């Protein structure tokens, strides 16, 4: 969303220091006769140059009407968008509560969980036990299943009424559909797919960290001038908030004018449950993952066999996915899924940082690698140095022969 209309160099103030030239990542500024000149064909209106200029020589013209719906000084509280499926809370809601609680405690404010559905009252108490100070519920038949239009208009109305300072949602299919719509409606910014969230001690701003430029750098983004500060968070990056049955909170039932749902542009006709032939890696308790050391698509059968006997999901490194040995949905790591199973068995995986960031919070890591110096061993709880083609089939056979194994 471009919020700026134009950037202009004020020639009378420009001293020709070149700071703006260095700050421009798009090579859109050059010096001519000791004055900065902008090439508007290259300029993306990112405004980095204005921030770099120490002489107020760069003027920014903002688009008319781009002001926050919620002003900076009235915004208070941390919100999470609780997700439900068939009126049952989804685990990502508890991960959001874990982080929201930390952020709210640092800011000295409340955590509010927003829950939409048609019969969700019974779930509200659980959100309080997991850390919410208050839960706002909205029940309506139209809200039984997630639909972008009714959900976004309802939450827009709630946000305008309660004015949250921060809104967090899961970077799930629902969160990725809902939150950008909401950010547009509230005229504010959004950082998608965050892997880290902190409060800046000095400014109190939300520091939103996410991989950028294809995962080569981690960018920390702030939303200085608009509220709420909004972020989606990768599933399984944060742990789930535990339950405290002594915790008290307030449940607010909001009635929303059903006229808001009139004339939708899309209608939900049917819900088709996803059919997974294998176990979803983000939900799995055990993952058996293969890397380039497995050698070929054909050889991946030994990984599949071990996974089958353990009732485990199959993970993979990017190298293996790039080779076409297994689909992308199995990729673990920075540009794949983040997983946190009870047991992660890494077979023929070297343990490069881009893979480790996606699996190193697994409870127990077992690594099988023929190189005793492989970096995967630095994060492994159990290190098996040897040839995976001997070890993996032997393990599968052993487990098959002891059907009552309790790994
Ligand atoms: C921007 C960016 C994003 C990336 N994102 C991801 C990502 O999301 N996920 C990811 O996984 N990678 C990612 N990568 C790639 C990452 O840097 C590594 O290249 C990749 O993880 C290596 O995969 P690997 O361990 O399968 O292969 P290798 O590094 O080639 O390791 C193979 C290992 O197998 C062992 N081995 C070989 N034969 C045997 C045997 N018979 N028995 C036992 N051990 C054996 C070897 O000793 C070696 O340690 C990314 C890279 C970049 C630049």
Coordinates of N, CA and C and ligand atoms in Angstrom, one line a residue, residues 213-216 290-294 316-320 331-336 348-352 354-355 368-371 374 386-389, ligand 1:
X213 N 13.9 -10.7 1.7 CA 14.8 -10.9 0.6 C 15.1 -12.4 0.4
X214 N 14.0 -13.2 0.3 CA 14.1 -14.6 0.1 C 14.7 -15.4 1.3
X215 N 14.7 -14.8 2.5 CA 15.2 -15.4 3.7 C 16.6 -15.1 3.9
X216 N 17.3 -14.3 3.1 CA 18.7 -14.0 3.3 C 19.0 -13.1 4.5
X290 N 14.3 -36.4 5.8 CA 15.4 -36.9 5.0 C 16.1 -35.7 4.3
X291 N 17.4 -35.8 4.1 CA 18.1 -34.8 3.4 C 18.8 -35.3 2.2
X292 N 19.7 -34.6 1.6 CA 20.4 -35.0 0.4 C 21.2 -36.3 0.6
X293 N 21.5 -36.6 1.8 CA 22.2 -37.8 2.1 C 21.4 -39.1 1.7
X294 N 20.1 -38.9 1.6 CA 19.2 -40.0 1.2 C 19.5 -40.4 -0.2
X316 N 11.6 -32.8 5.1 CA 12.6 -32.8 4.1 C 13.4 -31.5 4.2
X317 N 14.6 -31.5 3.6 CA 15.3 -30.3 3.5 C 15.0 -29.7 2.1
X318 N 15.4 -28.4 2.0 CA 15.1 -27.7 0.7 C 15.9 -28.4 -0.5
X319 N 17.1 -28.9 -0.2 CA 17.8 -29.6 -1.3 C 17.0 -30.7 -1.9
X320 N 16.4 -31.5 -1.0 CA 15.6 -32.6 -1.5 C 14.4 -32.2 -2.3
X331 N 8.7 -29.5 3.2 CA 10.0 -28.8 3.5 C 10.0 -28.1 4.8
X332 N 11.0 -28.4 5.6 CA 11.2 -27.8 6.9 C 12.3 -26.7 6.8
X333 N 12.0 -25.6 7.4 CA 13.1 -24.6 7.5 C 12.6 -23.2 7.2
X334 N 13.5 -22.3 6.9 CA 13.3 -20.9 6.8 C 12.3 -20.6 5.7
X335 N 12.4 -21.3 4.6 CA 11.5 -21.0 3.5 C 10.5 -22.2 3.4
X336 N 10.4 -23.0 4.4 CA 9.4 -24.1 4.4 C 8.6 -23.9 5.7
X348 N 20.5 -38.0 7.2 CA 21.3 -37.5 6.1 C 21.1 -36.0 5.8
X349 N 21.0 -35.3 6.9 CA 20.8 -33.8 6.9 C 22.0 -33.2 7.5
X350 N 22.6 -32.2 6.8 CA 23.8 -31.6 7.4 C 23.5 -30.7 8.5
X351 N 22.4 -29.9 8.5 CA 22.0 -29.0 9.6 C 22.5 -27.6 9.3
X352 N 22.2 -27.1 8.1 CA 22.5 -25.7 7.8 C 21.5 -24.9 8.5
X354 N 19.5 -22.6 7.7 CA 18.1 -22.4 7.2 C 17.2 -23.6 7.5
X355 N 17.8 -24.8 7.7 CA 17.0 -25.9 8.1 C 16.8 -25.9 9.6
X368 N 21.0 -38.7 12.3 CA 21.8 -39.8 11.8 C 22.6 -39.2 10.6
X369 N 23.9 -39.3 10.8 CA 24.8 -38.7 9.7 C 26.1 -39.4 9.7
X370 N 26.7 -39.6 8.5 CA 28.0 -40.3 8.5 C 29.2 -39.4 8.8
X371 N 28.9 -38.1 8.8 CA 30.0 -37.1 9.1 C 29.9 -36.7 10.6
X374 N 29.1 -33.0 11.3 CA 27.9 -32.3 10.7 C 27.3 -31.4 11.7
X386 N 26.9 -42.6 11.4 CA 26.9 -43.9 10.6 C 26.2 -43.7 9.3
X387 N 26.1 -44.8 8.6 CA 25.4 -44.8 7.3 C 23.9 -45.0 7.5
X388 N 23.2 -44.0 7.0 CA 21.7 -44.1 7.2 C 21.1 -45.3 6.5
X389 N 21.8 -45.8 5.4 CA 21.2 -46.9 4.7 C 21.3 -48.2 5.5
Ligands
LIG1 C1 17.6 -18.2 1.4 C2 17.7 -19.6 1.7 C3 16.6 -20.3 2.3 C4 16.7 -21.7 2.5 N1 15.7 -22.3 3.1 C5 15.8 -23.6 3.4 C6 14.8 -24.3 4.1 O1 13.7 -23.8 4.3 N2 15.0 -25.6 4.5 C7 16.2 -26.2 4.2 O2 16.3 -27.4 4.6 N3 17.2 -25.6 3.6 C8 17.0 -24.3 3.2 N4 18.0 -23.7 2.5 C9 19.2 -24.5 2.0 C10 20.2 -24.8 3.1 O3 21.1 -23.7 3.1 C11 21.0 -26.1 2.8 O4 21.5 -26.0 1.5 C12 20.1 -27.3 2.9 O5 19.4 -27.4 4.1 C13 21.0 -28.6 2.9 O6 20.2 -29.7 2.8 P1 20.8 -31.1 3.2 O7 21.2 -31.1 4.6 O8 19.8 -32.1 2.7 O9 22.0 -31.3 2.2 P2 23.6 -31.3 2.5 O10 24.0 -30.0 3.1 O11 24.2 -31.7 1.2 O12 23.9 -32.5 3.5 C14 23.7 -33.8 3.3 C15 24.2 -34.6 4.5 O13 24.0 -35.9 4.4 C16 25.1 -36.6 5.0 N5 25.1 -37.9 4.3 C17 25.4 -38.2 3.0 N6 25.3 -39.6 2.8 C18 25.0 -40.1 4.0 C19 24.7 -41.5 4.5 N7 24.8 -42.5 3.6 N8 24.4 -41.7 5.7 C20 24.3 -40.6 6.6 N9 24.5 -39.4 6.3 C21 24.9 -39.1 5.0 C22 26.3 -35.8 4.7 O14 27.3 -36.0 5.6 C23 25.7 -34.4 4.8 O15 25.9 -33.9 6.2 C24 17.9 -22.4 2.2 C25 19.0 -21.6 1.6 C26 18.9 -20.3 1.4 C27 20.0 -19.6 0.8

